[in-house]
XYZ file of C-alpha atoms in Angstrom:
587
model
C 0.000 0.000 0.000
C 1.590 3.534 -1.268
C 1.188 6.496 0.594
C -1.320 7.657 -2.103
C -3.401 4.226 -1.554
C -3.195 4.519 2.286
C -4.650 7.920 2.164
C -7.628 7.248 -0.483
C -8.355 3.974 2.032
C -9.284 6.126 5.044
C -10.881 8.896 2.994
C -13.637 6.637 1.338
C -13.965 5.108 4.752
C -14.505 8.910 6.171
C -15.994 10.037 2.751
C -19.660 11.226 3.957
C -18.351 12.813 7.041
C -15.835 14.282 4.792
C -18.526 15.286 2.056
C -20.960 17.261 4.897
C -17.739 18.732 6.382
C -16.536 20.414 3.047
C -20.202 21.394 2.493
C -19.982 22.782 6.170
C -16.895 24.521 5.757
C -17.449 26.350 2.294
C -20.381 27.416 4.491
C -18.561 29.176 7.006
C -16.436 30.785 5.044
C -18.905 32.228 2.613
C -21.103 33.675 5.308
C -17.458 34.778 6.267
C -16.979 37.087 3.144
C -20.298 38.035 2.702
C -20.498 39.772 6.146
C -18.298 42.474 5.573
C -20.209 43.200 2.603
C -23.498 43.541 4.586
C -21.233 45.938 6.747
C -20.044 47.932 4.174
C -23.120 49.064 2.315
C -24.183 50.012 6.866
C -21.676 51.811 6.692
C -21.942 54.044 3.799
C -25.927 54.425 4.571
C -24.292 56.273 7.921
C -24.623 59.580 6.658
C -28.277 58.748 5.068
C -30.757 60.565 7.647
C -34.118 59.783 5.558
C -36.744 56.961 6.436
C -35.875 54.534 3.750
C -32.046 55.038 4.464
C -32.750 53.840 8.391
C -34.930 51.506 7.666
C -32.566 49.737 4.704
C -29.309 50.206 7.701
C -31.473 48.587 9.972
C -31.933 45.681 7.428
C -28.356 45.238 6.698
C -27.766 45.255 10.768
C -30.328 42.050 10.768
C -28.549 40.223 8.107
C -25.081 40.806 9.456
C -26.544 39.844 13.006
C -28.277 36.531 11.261
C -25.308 36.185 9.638
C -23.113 36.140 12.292
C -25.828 33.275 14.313
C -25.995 31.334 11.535
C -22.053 31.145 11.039
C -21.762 29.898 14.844
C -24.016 27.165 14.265
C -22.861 26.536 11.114
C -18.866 26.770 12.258
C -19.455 24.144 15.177
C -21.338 21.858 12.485
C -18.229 22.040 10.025
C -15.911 21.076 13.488
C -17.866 18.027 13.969
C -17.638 16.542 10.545
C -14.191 17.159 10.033
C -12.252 16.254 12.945
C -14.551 13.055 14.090
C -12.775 11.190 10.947
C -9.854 11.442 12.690
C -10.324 9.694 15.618
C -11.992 7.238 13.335
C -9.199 6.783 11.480
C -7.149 6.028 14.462
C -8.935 3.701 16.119
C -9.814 1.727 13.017
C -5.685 2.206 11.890
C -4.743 0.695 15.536
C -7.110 -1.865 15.359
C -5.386 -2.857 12.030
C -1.720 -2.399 12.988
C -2.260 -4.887 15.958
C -4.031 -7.317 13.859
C -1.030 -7.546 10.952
C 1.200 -7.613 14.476
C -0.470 -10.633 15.478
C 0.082 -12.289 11.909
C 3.218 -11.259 11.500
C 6.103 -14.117 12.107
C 9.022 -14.229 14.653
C 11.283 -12.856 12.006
C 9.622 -9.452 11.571
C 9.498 -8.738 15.538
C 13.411 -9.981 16.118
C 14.073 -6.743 13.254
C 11.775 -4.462 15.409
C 11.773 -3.772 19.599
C 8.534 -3.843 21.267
C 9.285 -0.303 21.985
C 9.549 1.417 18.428
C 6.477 -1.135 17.343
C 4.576 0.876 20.745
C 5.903 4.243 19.605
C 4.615 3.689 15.971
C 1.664 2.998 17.086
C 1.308 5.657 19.856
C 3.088 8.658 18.585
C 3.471 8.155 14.721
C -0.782 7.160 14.349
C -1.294 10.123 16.220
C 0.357 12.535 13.465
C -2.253 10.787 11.084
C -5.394 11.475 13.143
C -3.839 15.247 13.106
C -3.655 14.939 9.115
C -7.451 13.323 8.716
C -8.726 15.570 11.267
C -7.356 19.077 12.105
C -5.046 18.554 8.562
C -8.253 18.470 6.602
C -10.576 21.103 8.291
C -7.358 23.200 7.958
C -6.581 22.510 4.494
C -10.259 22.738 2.791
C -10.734 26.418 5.132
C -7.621 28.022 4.232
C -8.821 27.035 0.196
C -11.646 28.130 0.483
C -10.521 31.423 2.083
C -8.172 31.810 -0.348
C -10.170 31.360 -3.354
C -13.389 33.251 -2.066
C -11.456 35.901 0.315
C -9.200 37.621 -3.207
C -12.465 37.521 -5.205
C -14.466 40.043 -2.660
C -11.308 42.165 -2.465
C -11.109 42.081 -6.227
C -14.649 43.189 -6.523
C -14.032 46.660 -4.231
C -10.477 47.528 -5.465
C -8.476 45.690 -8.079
C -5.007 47.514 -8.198
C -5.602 47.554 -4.012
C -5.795 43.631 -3.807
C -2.142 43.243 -6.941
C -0.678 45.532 -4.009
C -1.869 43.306 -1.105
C -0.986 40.080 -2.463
C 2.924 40.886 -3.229
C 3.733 40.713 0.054
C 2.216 37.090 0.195
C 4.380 35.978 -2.804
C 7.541 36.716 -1.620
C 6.362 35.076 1.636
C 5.473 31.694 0.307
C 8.711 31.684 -1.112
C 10.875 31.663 1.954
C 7.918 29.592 3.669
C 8.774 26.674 1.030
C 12.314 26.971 1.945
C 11.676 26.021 5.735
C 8.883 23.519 4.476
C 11.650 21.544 2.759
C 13.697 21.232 5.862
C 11.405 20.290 7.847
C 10.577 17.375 6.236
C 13.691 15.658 7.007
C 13.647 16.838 10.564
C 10.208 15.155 11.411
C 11.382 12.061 9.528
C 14.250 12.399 12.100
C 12.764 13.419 14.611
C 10.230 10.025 14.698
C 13.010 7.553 14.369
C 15.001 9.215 17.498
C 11.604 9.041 19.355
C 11.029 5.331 18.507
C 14.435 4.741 19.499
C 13.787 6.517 22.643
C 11.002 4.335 23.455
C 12.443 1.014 22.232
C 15.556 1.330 25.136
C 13.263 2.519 27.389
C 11.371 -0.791 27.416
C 14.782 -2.649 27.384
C 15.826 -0.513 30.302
C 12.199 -1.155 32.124
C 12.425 -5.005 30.949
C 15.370 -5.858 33.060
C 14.984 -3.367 35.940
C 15.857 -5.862 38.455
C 19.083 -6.913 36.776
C 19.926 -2.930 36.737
C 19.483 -2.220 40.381
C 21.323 -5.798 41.651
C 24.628 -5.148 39.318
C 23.925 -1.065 40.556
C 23.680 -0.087 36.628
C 21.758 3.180 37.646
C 24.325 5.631 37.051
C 25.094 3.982 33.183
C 21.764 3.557 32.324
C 21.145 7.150 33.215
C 23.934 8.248 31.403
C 22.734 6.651 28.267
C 19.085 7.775 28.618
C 20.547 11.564 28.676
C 22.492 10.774 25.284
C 19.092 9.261 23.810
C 17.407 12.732 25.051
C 19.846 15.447 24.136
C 19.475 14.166 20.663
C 16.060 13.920 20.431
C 16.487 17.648 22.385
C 18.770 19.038 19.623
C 16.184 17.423 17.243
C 13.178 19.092 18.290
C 15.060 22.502 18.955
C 15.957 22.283 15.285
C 12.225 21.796 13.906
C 11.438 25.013 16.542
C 13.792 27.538 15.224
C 12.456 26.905 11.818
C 9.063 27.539 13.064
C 10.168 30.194 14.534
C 12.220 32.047 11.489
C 10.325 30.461 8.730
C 6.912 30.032 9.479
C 6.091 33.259 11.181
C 6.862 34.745 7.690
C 3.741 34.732 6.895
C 2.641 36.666 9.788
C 5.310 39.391 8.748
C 3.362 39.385 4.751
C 0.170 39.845 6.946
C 1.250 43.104 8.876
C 2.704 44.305 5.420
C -0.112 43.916 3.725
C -2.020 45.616 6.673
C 0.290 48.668 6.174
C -0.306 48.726 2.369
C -3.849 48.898 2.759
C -3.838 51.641 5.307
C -1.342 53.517 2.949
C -2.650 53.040 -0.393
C -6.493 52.613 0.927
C -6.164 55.915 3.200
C -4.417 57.878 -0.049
C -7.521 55.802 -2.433
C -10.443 57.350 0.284
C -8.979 60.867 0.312
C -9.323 60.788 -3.569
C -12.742 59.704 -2.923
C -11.443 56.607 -5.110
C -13.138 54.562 -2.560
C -15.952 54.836 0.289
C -15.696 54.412 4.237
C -17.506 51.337 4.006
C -15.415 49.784 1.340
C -12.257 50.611 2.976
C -13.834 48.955 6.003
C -14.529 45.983 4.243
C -11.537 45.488 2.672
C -9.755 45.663 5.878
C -11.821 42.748 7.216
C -11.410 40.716 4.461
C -7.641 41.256 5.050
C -7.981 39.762 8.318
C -9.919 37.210 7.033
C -7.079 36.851 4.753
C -4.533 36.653 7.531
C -6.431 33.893 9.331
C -5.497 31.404 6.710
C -2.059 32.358 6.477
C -1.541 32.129 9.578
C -2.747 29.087 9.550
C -0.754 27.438 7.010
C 2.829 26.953 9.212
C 0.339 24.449 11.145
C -1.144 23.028 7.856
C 2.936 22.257 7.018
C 3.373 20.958 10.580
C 0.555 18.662 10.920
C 1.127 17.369 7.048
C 4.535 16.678 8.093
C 4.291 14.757 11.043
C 0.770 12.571 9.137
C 3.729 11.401 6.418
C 5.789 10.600 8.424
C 3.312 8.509 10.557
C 2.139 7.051 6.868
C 5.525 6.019 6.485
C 5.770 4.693 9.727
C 2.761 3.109 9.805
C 3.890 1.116 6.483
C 6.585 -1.010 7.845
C 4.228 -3.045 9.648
C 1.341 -2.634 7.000
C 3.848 -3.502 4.437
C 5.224 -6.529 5.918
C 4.707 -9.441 4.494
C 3.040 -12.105 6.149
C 3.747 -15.796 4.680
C 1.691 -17.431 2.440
C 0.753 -20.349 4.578
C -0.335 -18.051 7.126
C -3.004 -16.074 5.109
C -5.006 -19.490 4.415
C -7.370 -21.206 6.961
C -8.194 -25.166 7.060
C -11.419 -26.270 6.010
C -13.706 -28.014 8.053
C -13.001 -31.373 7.157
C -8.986 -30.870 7.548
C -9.841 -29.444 10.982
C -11.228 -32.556 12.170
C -9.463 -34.522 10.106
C -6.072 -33.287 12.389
C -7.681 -33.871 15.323
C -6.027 -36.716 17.435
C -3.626 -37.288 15.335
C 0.369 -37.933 16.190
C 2.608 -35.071 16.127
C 6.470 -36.009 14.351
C 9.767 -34.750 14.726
C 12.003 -36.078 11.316
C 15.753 -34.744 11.360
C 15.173 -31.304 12.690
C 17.926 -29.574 12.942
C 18.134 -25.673 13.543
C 20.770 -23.069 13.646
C 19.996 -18.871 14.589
C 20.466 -16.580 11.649
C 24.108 -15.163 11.855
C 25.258 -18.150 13.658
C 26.943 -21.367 12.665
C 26.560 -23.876 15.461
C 23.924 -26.057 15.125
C 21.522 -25.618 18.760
C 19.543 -28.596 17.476
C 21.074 -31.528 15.183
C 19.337 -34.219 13.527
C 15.832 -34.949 16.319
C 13.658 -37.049 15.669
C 10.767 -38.803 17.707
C 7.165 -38.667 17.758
C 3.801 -37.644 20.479
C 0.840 -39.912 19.751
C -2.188 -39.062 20.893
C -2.741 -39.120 24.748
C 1.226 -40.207 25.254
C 3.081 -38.095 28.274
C 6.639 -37.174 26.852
C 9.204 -35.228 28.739
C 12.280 -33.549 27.179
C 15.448 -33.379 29.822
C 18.240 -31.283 29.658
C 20.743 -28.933 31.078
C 21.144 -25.046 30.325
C 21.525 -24.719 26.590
C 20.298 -27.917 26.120
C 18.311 -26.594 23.019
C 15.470 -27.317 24.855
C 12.971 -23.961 24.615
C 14.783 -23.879 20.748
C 13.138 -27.583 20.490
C 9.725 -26.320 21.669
C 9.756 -23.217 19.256
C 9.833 -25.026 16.433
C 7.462 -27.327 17.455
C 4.791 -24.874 18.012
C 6.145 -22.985 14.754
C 7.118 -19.982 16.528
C 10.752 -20.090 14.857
C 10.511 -20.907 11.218
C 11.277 -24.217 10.889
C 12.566 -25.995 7.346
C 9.986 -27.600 5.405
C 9.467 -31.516 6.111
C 10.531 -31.802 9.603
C 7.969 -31.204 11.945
C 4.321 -32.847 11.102
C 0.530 -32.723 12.521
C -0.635 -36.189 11.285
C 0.777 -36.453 7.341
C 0.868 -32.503 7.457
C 3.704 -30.756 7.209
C 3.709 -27.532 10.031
C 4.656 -25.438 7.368
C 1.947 -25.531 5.221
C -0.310 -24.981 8.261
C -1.141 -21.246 9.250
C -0.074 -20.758 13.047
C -3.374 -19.637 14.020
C -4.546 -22.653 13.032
C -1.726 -24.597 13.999
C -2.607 -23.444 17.555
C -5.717 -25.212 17.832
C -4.286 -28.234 18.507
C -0.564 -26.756 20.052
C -0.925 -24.737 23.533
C 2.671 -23.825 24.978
C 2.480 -22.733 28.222
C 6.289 -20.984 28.649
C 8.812 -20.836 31.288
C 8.701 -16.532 31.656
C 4.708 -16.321 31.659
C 2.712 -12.816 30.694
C -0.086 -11.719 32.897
C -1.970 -8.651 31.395
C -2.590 -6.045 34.250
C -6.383 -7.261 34.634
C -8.087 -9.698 37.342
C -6.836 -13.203 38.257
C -9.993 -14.656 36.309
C -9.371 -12.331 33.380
C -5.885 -13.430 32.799
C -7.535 -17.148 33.176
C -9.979 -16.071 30.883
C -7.704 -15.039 27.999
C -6.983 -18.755 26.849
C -10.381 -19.173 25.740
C -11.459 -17.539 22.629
C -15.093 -17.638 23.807
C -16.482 -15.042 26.340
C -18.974 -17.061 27.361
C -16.708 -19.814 29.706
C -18.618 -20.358 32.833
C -17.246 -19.506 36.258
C -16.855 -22.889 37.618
C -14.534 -24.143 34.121
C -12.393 -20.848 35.725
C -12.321 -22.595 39.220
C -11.772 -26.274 38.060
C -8.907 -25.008 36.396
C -7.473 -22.959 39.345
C -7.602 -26.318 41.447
C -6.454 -28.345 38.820
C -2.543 -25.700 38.988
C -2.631 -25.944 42.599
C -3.891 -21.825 42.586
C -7.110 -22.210 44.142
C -5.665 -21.855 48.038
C -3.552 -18.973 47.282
C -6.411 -16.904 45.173
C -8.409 -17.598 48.255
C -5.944 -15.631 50.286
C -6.123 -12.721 48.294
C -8.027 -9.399 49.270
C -10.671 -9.644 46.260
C -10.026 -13.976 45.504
C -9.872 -13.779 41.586
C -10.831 -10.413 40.991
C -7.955 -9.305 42.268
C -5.494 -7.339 40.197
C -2.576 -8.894 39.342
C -0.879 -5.743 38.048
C 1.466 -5.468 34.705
C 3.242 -8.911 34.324
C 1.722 -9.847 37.162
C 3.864 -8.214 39.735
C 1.583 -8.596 42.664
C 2.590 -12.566 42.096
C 4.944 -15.063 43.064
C 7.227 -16.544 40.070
C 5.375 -19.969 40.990
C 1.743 -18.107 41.517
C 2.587 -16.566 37.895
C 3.466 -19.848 36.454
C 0.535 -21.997 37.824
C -1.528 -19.359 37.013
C -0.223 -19.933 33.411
C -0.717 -23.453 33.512
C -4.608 -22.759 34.523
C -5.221 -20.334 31.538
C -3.800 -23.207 28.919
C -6.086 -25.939 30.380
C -8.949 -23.301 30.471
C -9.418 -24.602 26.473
C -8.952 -28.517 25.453
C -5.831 -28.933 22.833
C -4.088 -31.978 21.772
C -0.676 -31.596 22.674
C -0.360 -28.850 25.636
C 3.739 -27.795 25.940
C 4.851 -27.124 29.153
C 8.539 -25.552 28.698
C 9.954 -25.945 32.300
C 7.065 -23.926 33.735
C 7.300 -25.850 37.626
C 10.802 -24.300 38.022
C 9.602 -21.795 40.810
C 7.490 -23.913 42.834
C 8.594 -27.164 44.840
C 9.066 -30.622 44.217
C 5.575 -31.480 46.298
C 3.651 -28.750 44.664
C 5.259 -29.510 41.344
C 4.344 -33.440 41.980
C 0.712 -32.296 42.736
C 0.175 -30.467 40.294
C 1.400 -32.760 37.317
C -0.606 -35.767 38.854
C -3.480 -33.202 38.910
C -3.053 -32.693 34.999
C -2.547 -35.878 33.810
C -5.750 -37.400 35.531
C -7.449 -33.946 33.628
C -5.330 -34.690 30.260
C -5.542 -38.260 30.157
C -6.942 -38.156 26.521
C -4.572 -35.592 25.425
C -0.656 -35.223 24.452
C 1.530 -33.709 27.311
C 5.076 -32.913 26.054
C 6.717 -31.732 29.675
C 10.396 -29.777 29.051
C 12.315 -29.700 32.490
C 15.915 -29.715 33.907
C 14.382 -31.342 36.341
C 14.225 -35.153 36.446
C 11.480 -35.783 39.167
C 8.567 -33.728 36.953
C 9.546 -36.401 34.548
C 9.745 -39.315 36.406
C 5.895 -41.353 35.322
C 6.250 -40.008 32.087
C 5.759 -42.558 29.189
C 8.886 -41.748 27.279
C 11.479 -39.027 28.297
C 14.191 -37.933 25.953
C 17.409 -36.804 26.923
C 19.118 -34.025 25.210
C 22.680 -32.880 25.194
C 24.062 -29.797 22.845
C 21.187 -29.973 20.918
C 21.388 -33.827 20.320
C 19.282 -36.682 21.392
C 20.934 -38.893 23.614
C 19.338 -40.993 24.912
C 14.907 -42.440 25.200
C 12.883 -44.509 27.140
C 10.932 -44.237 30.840
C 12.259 -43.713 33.774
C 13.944 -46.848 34.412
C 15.339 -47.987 31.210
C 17.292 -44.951 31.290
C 18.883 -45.404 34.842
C 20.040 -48.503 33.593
C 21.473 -47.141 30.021
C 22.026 -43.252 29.951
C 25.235 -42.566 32.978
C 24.255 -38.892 32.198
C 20.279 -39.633 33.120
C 21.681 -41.257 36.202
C 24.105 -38.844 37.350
C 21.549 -35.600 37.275
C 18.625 -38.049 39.004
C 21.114 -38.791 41.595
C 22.930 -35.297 42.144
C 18.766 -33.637 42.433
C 18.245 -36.537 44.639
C 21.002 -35.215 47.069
C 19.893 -31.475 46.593
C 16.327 -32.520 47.369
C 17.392 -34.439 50.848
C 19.770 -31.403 51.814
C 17.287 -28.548 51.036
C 14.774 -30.688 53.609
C 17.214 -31.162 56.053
């Protein structure tokens, strides 16, 4: 979508508020014009003492007074129209940026922080409800004033309005000048902003890690870099709307003086009347308005490109062909059940050349308990990333049924897949709203929320809280435990059935009796469904029906628990060293 294209999109979605607004606006401004001429044939009936003369003044007085009513009503009419669209336009512009966000794959976000993708969408779509709002009511009045204002001074004094209107052209000349430079400096301007905002949520991201290594003093340091050039930025774009802009304002006062001059020297030649020299002067202020008005015009244009063009990387991106296409119904249930295969997956990071997963293989039937073992860099949360087709994966390795992954669209893909992660996101709502979110339904009944929170071993603790589930568990969940966030993850994946529900080492912050609980607690619930558990711990894997052992992104070693006590000496060896740190931590 071109700039061009993105524009006529929001326009035709706008167009009858658009149409009314325009109808408004031409409106306002001829009742505008045609004022002063009601108060310039007053003013030369001044010196008229008969009947008809007072009577036809006291007309004109009406009309200008009717006028003047009608332009109010009129004015606040043209407002309404013209500057709703743009709040239309950014709602329905968010609404659409998030969407293409949520189809976009891994790849796109790892080129883009969550912080410039939260700046686009706050600051940059807010220049473009400027341009399709105040842009557009701004444009269509100065045109109209332009084109209708000139004609009404032509009409009183030709050679008057030649004279008035040099001062304007020599204006818009330098005002170009500083329009050009501008441009560049909001385009800069928006990328030091978004950078701005992208460290700042790295910065607020590891806060913790900051204050325990004392980092304050650096981080500071390098915020104040990040601000004095966005400062020198911004102090760049003002001193051309200071010396630039205002130029226009200077034409205005000229002009002023010119009419004074030339219309003072016109009346005492009797070349024009009182009234018409009256007139003339308002419609030079009505002049001014617009002119005035255009340094903002520039501004807001400005900063609605540059949110176009912002807006356009993400609109722009392209989102894979697999993932624009849905399954039918009969593939849908045709998937359902069926085994899900691993065939000589291997995997390696972009820029890097080690392999962090070589040559896997093995398979998940339906209702089979598998756990993954292994140490720190294991490959393990690599492993479960391109399972659930959250890293792109090659083609022919990974398969729902006889389906390869790849050709299946992650949104559906995720019907059947549920990962429940090892660093868990809580929204800032209520304990049963974060529950909530892992159905796609609103209408889940209460007690599906509670089995669920007794099923993670939560129920106890919510029943300690102030408000039970209503409580707030604040952004990330901060008002949380790292186990109360993780079971409470574990309750919002069970809230919705799924075939093969991940759980990438999400007991690591509770204890071994909890943990136990709780995974005796799910398997009775998922007896009919696929449980791949991923742990560095081997007692959450102990009654599973296969576990596989992996090493530096190799397989190892399979079986249950005590086929590979007998056969894998590095099985044995972690069992046996987590057995010791078990019996010391109780002692």
């Amino acid at each position: 979508m071109t700039k061009r294209q993105f524009i006529a999109h929001y326009v035709r979605m706008n167009r009858k508020s658009y149409t009314l607004a325009i109808i408004f606006i031409f409106l306002v401004n001829w009742l505008q014009v045609e004022i002063p001429r009601y108060i310039q044939l007053a003013i030369d009936l001044i010196d008229d003492a008969s009947n008809v003369g007072h009577q036809q003044l006291q007309t004109y007085v009406g009309v200008v007074v009717g006028m003047s009513v009608a332009m109010v009503l009129v004015r606040i009419l043209s407002r309404m129209y013209a500057l709703n669209p743009g709040r239309v336009t950014e709602a329905a512009l968010k609404n659409t940026l998030l969407e293409k966000l949520n189809r976009l794959p891994n790849s796109y976000h790892e080129k883009f922080a969550s912080g410039r993708l939260i700046s686009i969408i706050n600051n940059d779509v807010m220049g473009i409800r400027l341009l399709f709002g105040i842009g557009f009511l701004q444009f269509f009045n100065t045109m109209f004033a332009l084109s209708l204002t000139p004609v009404y001074m032509w009409r009183i004094s030709p050679e008057l309005t030649l004279y008035s209107i040099l001062p304007i052209s020599i204006a818009f000349v330098i005002f170009r000048v500083g329009f050009i430079r501008m441009k560049a400096l909001h385009m800069e301007h928006m990328n030091r902003l978004q950078n701005l905002s992208a460290q700042l949520m790295s910065y607020l991201s590891g806060v913790d890690l900051i204050k325990s290594q004392q980092m304050s003093g650096w981080v500071s340091a390098e915020m104040e870099k990040l601000n004095q050039q966005l400062l020198r930025c911004r102090l760049r774009i003002t001193r051309i709307q200071v010396f630039f802009m205002p130029v226009l304002d200077y034409a205005n006062d000229l002009m002023k003086i010119l009419i004074l001059g030339l219309g003072g020297y016109m009346l005492m030649n009797q070349a024009l009347t009182l009234g018409e020299i009256t007139a003339f002067l308002t419609y030079s202020v009505l002049l001014a308005m617009p002119l005035m008005q255009l340094g903002r015009i520039a501004t807001v244009y400005q900063r609605g490109i540059v949110g176009i063009q912002s807006a356009q990387t993400i609109l722009n991106a392209e989102v894979p062909a697999n993932d624009q296409s849905e399954l039918s119904a009969t593939d849908v249930e045709s998937l359902k059940g069926q085994t899900f295969s691993v065939r000589n997956l291997s995997f390696q990071y972009q820029g890097e050349t080690r392999r962090v997963l070589d040559d896997i293989s093995f398979d998940i039937p339906a209702g089979k308990k598998v756990g993954i073992l292994g140490g720190i860099g294991a490959g393990k949360t690599t492993l479960v990333n391109c399972l659930n087709h959250h890293l792109d994966v090659p083609k022919s390795t990974v398969f729902l049924g006889d389906k390869d992954v790849t050709g299946i669209s992650r949104s559906d893909l995720r019907r059947y897949v549920k990962t429940v992660t090892q660093d868990p996101y809580l929204f800032s709502a209520t304990v049963e709203e974060n529950i909530r979110f892992g159905s796609p339904h609103a209408d889940v009944a209460k007690q599906q929320v509670d089995e669920v929170l007794e099923l993670s071993q939560l129920a106890s603790d919510v029943a300690r809280l102030e408000n039970g589930d209503q409580t707030l568990v604040g952004e990330k969940g901060i008002m949380l435990s790292g186990g109360q966030k993780q079971r409470l993850s574990i309750a919002r994946a069970l809230l919705e059935p799924a075939d093969l529900i991940i759980m990438d080492n999400v007991l690591s912050a509770v204890d071994y009796e909890t943990e136990r609980k709780i995974l005796d607690a799910l398997f009775q619930r998922l007896a009919h469904q696929s449980v791949l558990v991923v742990s560095h711990r081997v007692n959450a894997l102990e009654y599973m029906d296969e576990i596989i052992v992996l090493n530096e992104g190799k397989i190892i070693a399979k079986g249950d628990h005590i086929t590979l006590l007998a056969t894998c000496p590095y099985y044995k060896e972690t069992w046996l060293l987590q057995q010791h740190e078990a019996e010391t931590s109780v002692c």
